[in-house]
Amino acid sequence: MTMRSSSIKKLSLAFASSAIALGGLTANLNAEQQASGAVSLAMQEQCDQMAGSPYDRSRNQAYQPVSIEQIDTNAVNACSVAFKETGNPRFAFQLGRALNKTEQADAAMAAYESAVKADYSAAKVNLGMLLGRIGDQASEFRMYSQAAEAGNVLAAYNLGVAYRDGLGTEADAAKAIHWFEFAAANGDDTAAFNLGAIYDEGQMVPEGNQMAIAWYDLAAKRGNKDAMINLGIMFESGEGIAANPQKAAELYAQAASLGDKFGAQKLADMQAAGVASQPSPDVASTGTGFDMLVLGPGDVTVPSSLVDI
């Protein structure tokens, strides 16, 4: 069947020539200000506010995390001062993220390495990504392994991909599934989707439609549009579940509302063929109507690994 599969989660890390070393990154503050404890505390708070990572369990929970794309470039100054004044590896990690945003890859790597020396797990993930970009897959794998063992969800996801695809290690289906399940159990929708794809494809493990459907359903409930598409295809074709064109149309509509062009085309094709009606406005949006798309009792046998997720 036509289906989608996924890949490793890579932050947007641009490599640009940079003569700036970590020790040379200083804020545009005069000496009197740098000596002020109040200014130092303000810079720490700004660094946490502007560059905290959603994948860092040790971040300052007083502030909402931000993606790389959302980082304020002023975080470079704030995090540089915060790290210089405190030596806290959290600020070194967040400095690295800010430097990624400003395309200073060499300086970002230096910042991550400073945090890794202090055994900061989140920094190991991002350093691993940079090492992978320059072709050092063995070191990339080692960083993910260490961070995943410490409980980092993004590291667990990337380690699952490494074991699935044989990146920096031998491919190992059982270990790939283990780490994807860990990430999925901790809220990662793409890990749940990848588990569905593994059982759907039947290449690493025997094909298992019931397992695929259950994992796709979990990912779809979390807003993963690729899972919506694959689950829609299974409902449309009756693969592993009773055919239900209207449920398929609802899933395609949901994916389309998230910007998926394939979902929009599939919905239009089904309506043109007269095999499905226009989904209700609730279903065709990302509102509460999405609960209607959850598998009903008896639709499939839910795997034991999903019971507590």
CSV table of N, CA and C in Angstrom, one decimal, residues 26-118:
chain,number,residue,atom,x,y,z
A,26,THR,N,31.3,37.6,24.2
A,26,THR,CA,30.9,38.4,25.3
A,26,THR,C,29.8,39.4,25.0
A,27,ALA,N,29.0,39.7,25.9
A,27,ALA,CA,27.9,40.6,25.7
A,27,ALA,C,28.4,42.0,25.5
A,28,ASN,N,27.5,42.8,24.9
A,28,ASN,CA,27.9,44.2,24.7
A,28,ASN,C,27.5,45.0,26.0
A,29,LEU,N,28.2,44.7,27.1
A,29,LEU,CA,28.0,45.3,28.4
A,29,LEU,C,29.3,45.9,28.8
A,30,ASN,N,29.2,47.0,29.5
A,30,ASN,CA,30.5,47.5,30.1
A,30,ASN,C,30.9,46.8,31.3
A,31,ALA,N,32.1,47.0,31.7
A,31,ALA,CA,32.7,46.3,32.8
A,31,ALA,C,31.9,46.4,34.1
A,32,GLU,N,31.4,47.6,34.3
A,32,GLU,CA,30.6,47.8,35.6
A,32,GLU,C,29.3,47.0,35.6
A,33,GLN,N,28.7,46.9,34.4
A,33,GLN,CA,27.5,46.1,34.3
A,33,GLN,C,27.8,44.6,34.5
A,34,GLN,N,28.9,44.1,33.9
A,34,GLN,CA,29.2,42.7,34.0
A,34,GLN,C,29.5,42.3,35.5
A,35,ALA,N,30.0,43.3,36.3
A,35,ALA,CA,30.3,43.0,37.6
A,35,ALA,C,29.0,43.0,38.5
A,36,SER,N,27.9,43.4,38.0
A,36,SER,CA,26.7,43.6,38.7
A,36,SER,C,26.0,42.2,38.8
A,37,GLY,N,25.7,41.8,40.1
A,37,GLY,CA,25.0,40.6,40.2
A,37,GLY,C,23.6,40.7,39.7
A,38,ALA,N,23.0,41.8,39.7
A,38,ALA,CA,21.6,42.0,39.2
A,38,ALA,C,21.6,41.8,37.7
A,39,VAL,N,22.6,42.3,37.0
A,39,VAL,CA,22.7,42.1,35.6
A,39,VAL,C,22.9,40.7,35.2
A,40,SER,N,23.8,40.0,36.0
A,40,SER,CA,24.0,38.6,35.8
A,40,SER,C,22.8,37.8,35.9
A,41,LEU,N,22.0,38.0,37.0
A,41,LEU,CA,20.7,37.3,37.2
A,41,LEU,C,19.8,37.6,36.0
A,42,ALA,N,19.7,38.8,35.6
A,42,ALA,CA,18.8,39.1,34.5
A,42,ALA,C,19.2,38.4,33.2
A,43,MET,N,20.5,38.3,33.0
A,43,MET,CA,21.0,37.6,31.8
A,43,MET,C,20.7,36.1,31.9
A,44,GLN,N,20.8,35.5,33.1
A,44,GLN,CA,20.4,34.1,33.3
A,44,GLN,C,18.9,33.9,32.9
A,45,GLU,N,18.1,34.8,33.4
A,45,GLU,CA,16.7,34.6,33.2
A,45,GLU,C,16.3,34.8,31.7
A,46,GLN,N,17.0,35.8,31.0
A,46,GLN,CA,16.8,36.0,29.6
A,46,GLN,C,17.3,34.8,28.8
A,47,CYS,N,18.4,34.2,29.2
A,47,CYS,CA,18.9,33.0,28.5
A,47,CYS,C,17.9,31.9,28.6
A,48,ASP,N,17.3,31.7,29.8
A,48,ASP,CA,16.3,30.6,30.0
A,48,ASP,C,15.1,30.9,29.2
A,49,GLN,N,14.7,32.1,29.2
A,49,GLN,CA,13.4,32.5,28.5
A,49,GLN,C,13.6,32.4,27.0
A,50,MET,N,14.7,32.8,26.5
A,50,MET,CA,14.9,32.9,25.0
A,50,MET,C,15.4,31.6,24.3
A,51,ALA,N,16.0,30.7,25.1
A,51,ALA,CA,16.7,29.6,24.5
A,51,ALA,C,16.5,28.3,25.2
A,52,GLY,N,15.5,28.1,26.1
A,52,GLY,CA,15.3,26.9,26.7
A,52,GLY,C,14.7,25.9,25.7
A,53,SER,N,15.2,24.6,25.8
A,53,SER,CA,14.8,23.6,24.8
A,53,SER,C,13.6,22.7,25.3
A,54,PRO,N,12.7,22.4,24.5
A,54,PRO,CA,11.6,21.5,24.9
A,54,PRO,C,12.0,20.1,25.2
A,55,TYR,N,13.3,19.7,24.8
A,55,TYR,CA,13.8,18.4,25.0
A,55,TYR,C,14.7,18.4,26.2
A,56,ASP,N,14.8,19.5,26.9
A,56,ASP,CA,15.7,19.5,28.1
A,56,ASP,C,14.9,19.4,29.4
A,57,ARG,N,15.0,18.3,30.0
A,57,ARG,CA,14.3,18.1,31.3
A,57,ARG,C,14.9,19.0,32.4
A,58,SER,N,16.1,19.5,32.2
A,58,SER,CA,16.8,20.3,33.3
A,58,SER,C,16.6,21.8,33.0
A,59,ARG,N,15.8,22.2,32.0
A,59,ARG,CA,15.6,23.6,31.7
A,59,ARG,C,14.9,24.3,32.9
A,60,ASN,N,14.9,25.6,32.9
A,60,ASN,CA,14.2,26.4,33.9
A,60,ASN,C,12.7,26.3,33.6
A,61,GLN,N,12.0,25.6,34.4
A,61,GLN,CA,10.5,25.4,34.1
A,61,GLN,C,9.7,26.6,34.3
A,62,ALA,N,10.2,27.7,34.8
A,62,ALA,CA,9.5,28.9,34.9
A,62,ALA,C,9.1,29.5,33.5
A,63,TYR,N,9.8,29.1,32.5
A,63,TYR,CA,9.6,29.6,31.2
A,63,TYR,C,9.2,28.5,30.2
A,64,GLN,N,8.5,28.9,29.2
A,64,GLN,CA,8.1,28.0,28.1
A,64,GLN,C,9.3,27.7,27.2
A,65,PRO,N,9.5,26.5,26.8
A,65,PRO,CA,10.6,26.2,25.9
A,65,PRO,C,10.3,26.7,24.5
A,66,VAL,N,11.4,26.9,23.8
A,66,VAL,CA,11.3,27.4,22.4
A,66,VAL,C,12.0,26.5,21.4
A,67,SER,N,11.5,26.5,20.2
A,67,SER,CA,12.2,25.7,19.2
A,67,SER,C,13.4,26.6,18.7
A,68,ILE,N,14.3,25.9,17.9
A,68,ILE,CA,15.5,26.6,17.4
A,68,ILE,C,15.0,27.8,16.6
A,69,GLU,N,13.9,27.6,15.8
A,69,GLU,CA,13.4,28.7,14.9
A,69,GLU,C,12.9,29.9,15.7
A,70,GLN,N,12.4,29.6,16.9
A,70,GLN,CA,11.8,30.7,17.8
A,70,GLN,C,12.8,31.4,18.6
A,71,ILE,N,14.1,31.0,18.6
A,71,ILE,CA,15.1,31.6,19.5
A,71,ILE,C,15.3,33.0,19.1
A,72,ASP,N,15.3,33.9,20.1
A,72,ASP,CA,15.7,35.3,19.9
A,72,ASP,C,17.2,35.4,19.8
A,73,THR,N,17.7,36.0,18.8
A,73,THR,CA,19.2,36.0,18.6
A,73,THR,C,19.9,36.8,19.7
A,74,ASN,N,19.2,37.6,20.5
A,74,ASN,CA,19.8,38.2,21.7
A,74,ASN,C,20.2,37.2,22.7
A,75,ALA,N,19.7,36.0,22.6
A,75,ALA,CA,20.1,34.9,23.5
A,75,ALA,C,21.6,34.6,23.5
A,76,VAL,N,22.2,34.9,22.4
A,76,VAL,CA,23.7,34.7,22.3
A,76,VAL,C,24.4,35.5,23.4
A,77,ASN,N,24.1,36.8,23.5
A,77,ASN,CA,24.6,37.7,24.5
A,77,ASN,C,24.2,37.2,25.9
A,78,ALA,N,22.9,37.0,26.1
A,78,ALA,CA,22.5,36.6,27.4
A,78,ALA,C,23.1,35.3,27.9
A,79,CYS,N,23.1,34.3,27.1
A,79,CYS,CA,23.6,33.0,27.5
A,79,CYS,C,25.1,33.0,27.7
A,80,SER,N,25.8,33.8,26.8
A,80,SER,CA,27.2,33.9,27.0
A,80,SER,C,27.6,34.5,28.4
A,81,VAL,N,26.9,35.6,28.7
A,81,VAL,CA,27.2,36.2,30.0
A,81,VAL,C,26.8,35.2,31.2
A,82,ALA,N,25.6,34.6,31.0
A,82,ALA,CA,25.1,33.7,32.0
A,82,ALA,C,26.1,32.5,32.3
A,83,PHE,N,26.6,32.0,31.2
A,83,PHE,CA,27.6,30.9,31.3
A,83,PHE,C,28.9,31.4,31.9
A,84,LYS,N,29.4,32.5,31.4
A,84,LYS,CA,30.6,33.0,31.9
A,84,LYS,C,30.6,33.3,33.4
A,85,GLU,N,29.4,33.8,33.9
A,85,GLU,CA,29.3,34.2,35.3
A,85,GLU,C,29.0,33.0,36.2
A,86,THR,N,28.4,32.0,35.7
A,86,THR,CA,28.0,30.9,36.6
A,86,THR,C,28.7,29.6,36.3
A,87,GLY,N,29.1,29.3,35.1
A,87,GLY,CA,29.7,28.0,34.7
A,87,GLY,C,28.6,26.9,34.6
A,88,ASN,N,27.3,27.3,34.7
A,88,ASN,CA,26.2,26.3,34.6
A,88,ASN,C,26.1,25.7,33.2
A,89,PRO,N,26.2,24.4,33.1
A,89,PRO,CA,26.2,23.8,31.7
A,89,PRO,C,24.9,24.1,31.0
A,90,ARG,N,23.8,24.3,31.7
A,90,ARG,CA,22.5,24.6,31.1
A,90,ARG,C,22.7,25.9,30.2
A,91,PHE,N,23.4,26.9,30.7
A,91,PHE,CA,23.6,28.1,29.9
A,91,PHE,C,24.5,27.8,28.7
A,92,ALA,N,25.5,26.9,28.9
A,92,ALA,CA,26.4,26.6,27.7
A,92,ALA,C,25.5,25.9,26.6
A,93,PHE,N,24.7,25.0,27.1
A,93,PHE,CA,23.8,24.3,26.1
A,93,PHE,C,22.9,25.3,25.4
A,94,GLN,N,22.3,26.2,26.1
A,94,GLN,CA,21.4,27.1,25.5
A,94,GLN,C,22.1,28.1,24.6
A,95,LEU,N,23.4,28.4,25.0
A,95,LEU,CA,24.2,29.3,24.2
A,95,LEU,C,24.5,28.5,22.8
A,96,GLY,N,24.7,27.2,22.9
A,96,GLY,CA,24.9,26.5,21.7
A,96,GLY,C,23.7,26.6,20.8
A,97,ARG,N,22.5,26.5,21.4
A,97,ARG,CA,21.2,26.6,20.6
A,97,ARG,C,21.1,27.9,19.9
A,98,ALA,N,21.4,29.0,20.7
A,98,ALA,CA,21.4,30.3,20.1
A,98,ALA,C,22.4,30.5,19.0
A,99,LEU,N,23.5,29.9,19.1
A,99,LEU,CA,24.5,30.0,18.1
A,99,LEU,C,24.1,29.2,16.8
A,100,ASN,N,23.4,28.1,17.0
A,100,ASN,CA,22.8,27.4,15.9
A,100,ASN,C,21.9,28.3,15.1
A,101,LYS,N,21.1,29.1,15.9
A,101,LYS,CA,20.1,30.0,15.2
A,101,LYS,C,20.9,31.0,14.4
A,102,THR,N,22.0,31.5,14.9
A,102,THR,CA,22.8,32.5,14.2
A,102,THR,C,23.8,31.9,13.2
A,103,GLU,N,23.7,30.6,13.0
A,103,GLU,CA,24.6,29.9,12.0
A,103,GLU,C,26.1,30.0,12.3
A,104,GLN,N,26.4,29.9,13.6
A,104,GLN,CA,27.8,29.9,14.0
A,104,GLN,C,28.1,28.5,14.5
A,105,ALA,N,28.2,27.6,13.6
A,105,ALA,CA,28.3,26.1,13.9
A,105,ALA,C,29.5,25.8,14.8
A,106,ASP,N,30.7,26.4,14.4
A,106,ASP,CA,31.9,26.1,15.2
A,106,ASP,C,31.8,26.5,16.6
A,107,ALA,N,31.3,27.7,16.8
A,107,ALA,CA,31.1,28.2,18.2
A,107,ALA,C,30.0,27.4,18.9
A,108,ALA,N,29.0,27.0,18.2
A,108,ALA,CA,27.9,26.2,18.8
A,108,ALA,C,28.5,24.9,19.3
A,109,MET,N,29.3,24.2,18.5
A,109,MET,CA,29.9,23.0,18.9
A,109,MET,C,30.8,23.2,20.1
A,110,ALA,N,31.5,24.3,20.2
A,110,ALA,CA,32.3,24.5,21.4
A,110,ALA,C,31.5,24.7,22.6
A,111,ALA,N,30.3,25.4,22.5
A,111,ALA,CA,29.4,25.6,23.6
A,111,ALA,C,28.8,24.2,24.1
A,112,TYR,N,28.4,23.4,23.1
A,112,TYR,CA,27.9,22.1,23.4
A,112,TYR,C,28.9,21.2,24.1
A,113,GLU,N,30.2,21.3,23.6
A,113,GLU,CA,31.2,20.5,24.2
A,113,GLU,C,31.5,20.9,25.7
A,114,SER,N,31.3,22.2,26.0
A,114,SER,CA,31.5,22.6,27.3
A,114,SER,C,30.4,22.0,28.2
A,115,ALA,N,29.2,22.0,27.7
A,115,ALA,CA,28.1,21.4,28.5
A,115,ALA,C,28.3,19.9,28.6
A,116,VAL,N,28.7,19.2,27.6
A,116,VAL,CA,28.9,17.8,27.6
A,116,VAL,C,30.0,17.4,28.6
A,117,LYS,N,31.0,18.2,28.8
A,117,LYS,CA,32.0,17.9,29.8
A,117,LYS,C,31.4,17.8,31.2
A,118,ALA,N,30.3,18.6,31.3
A,118,ALA,CA,29.6,18.5,32.6
A,118,ALA,C,28.5,17.5,32.6
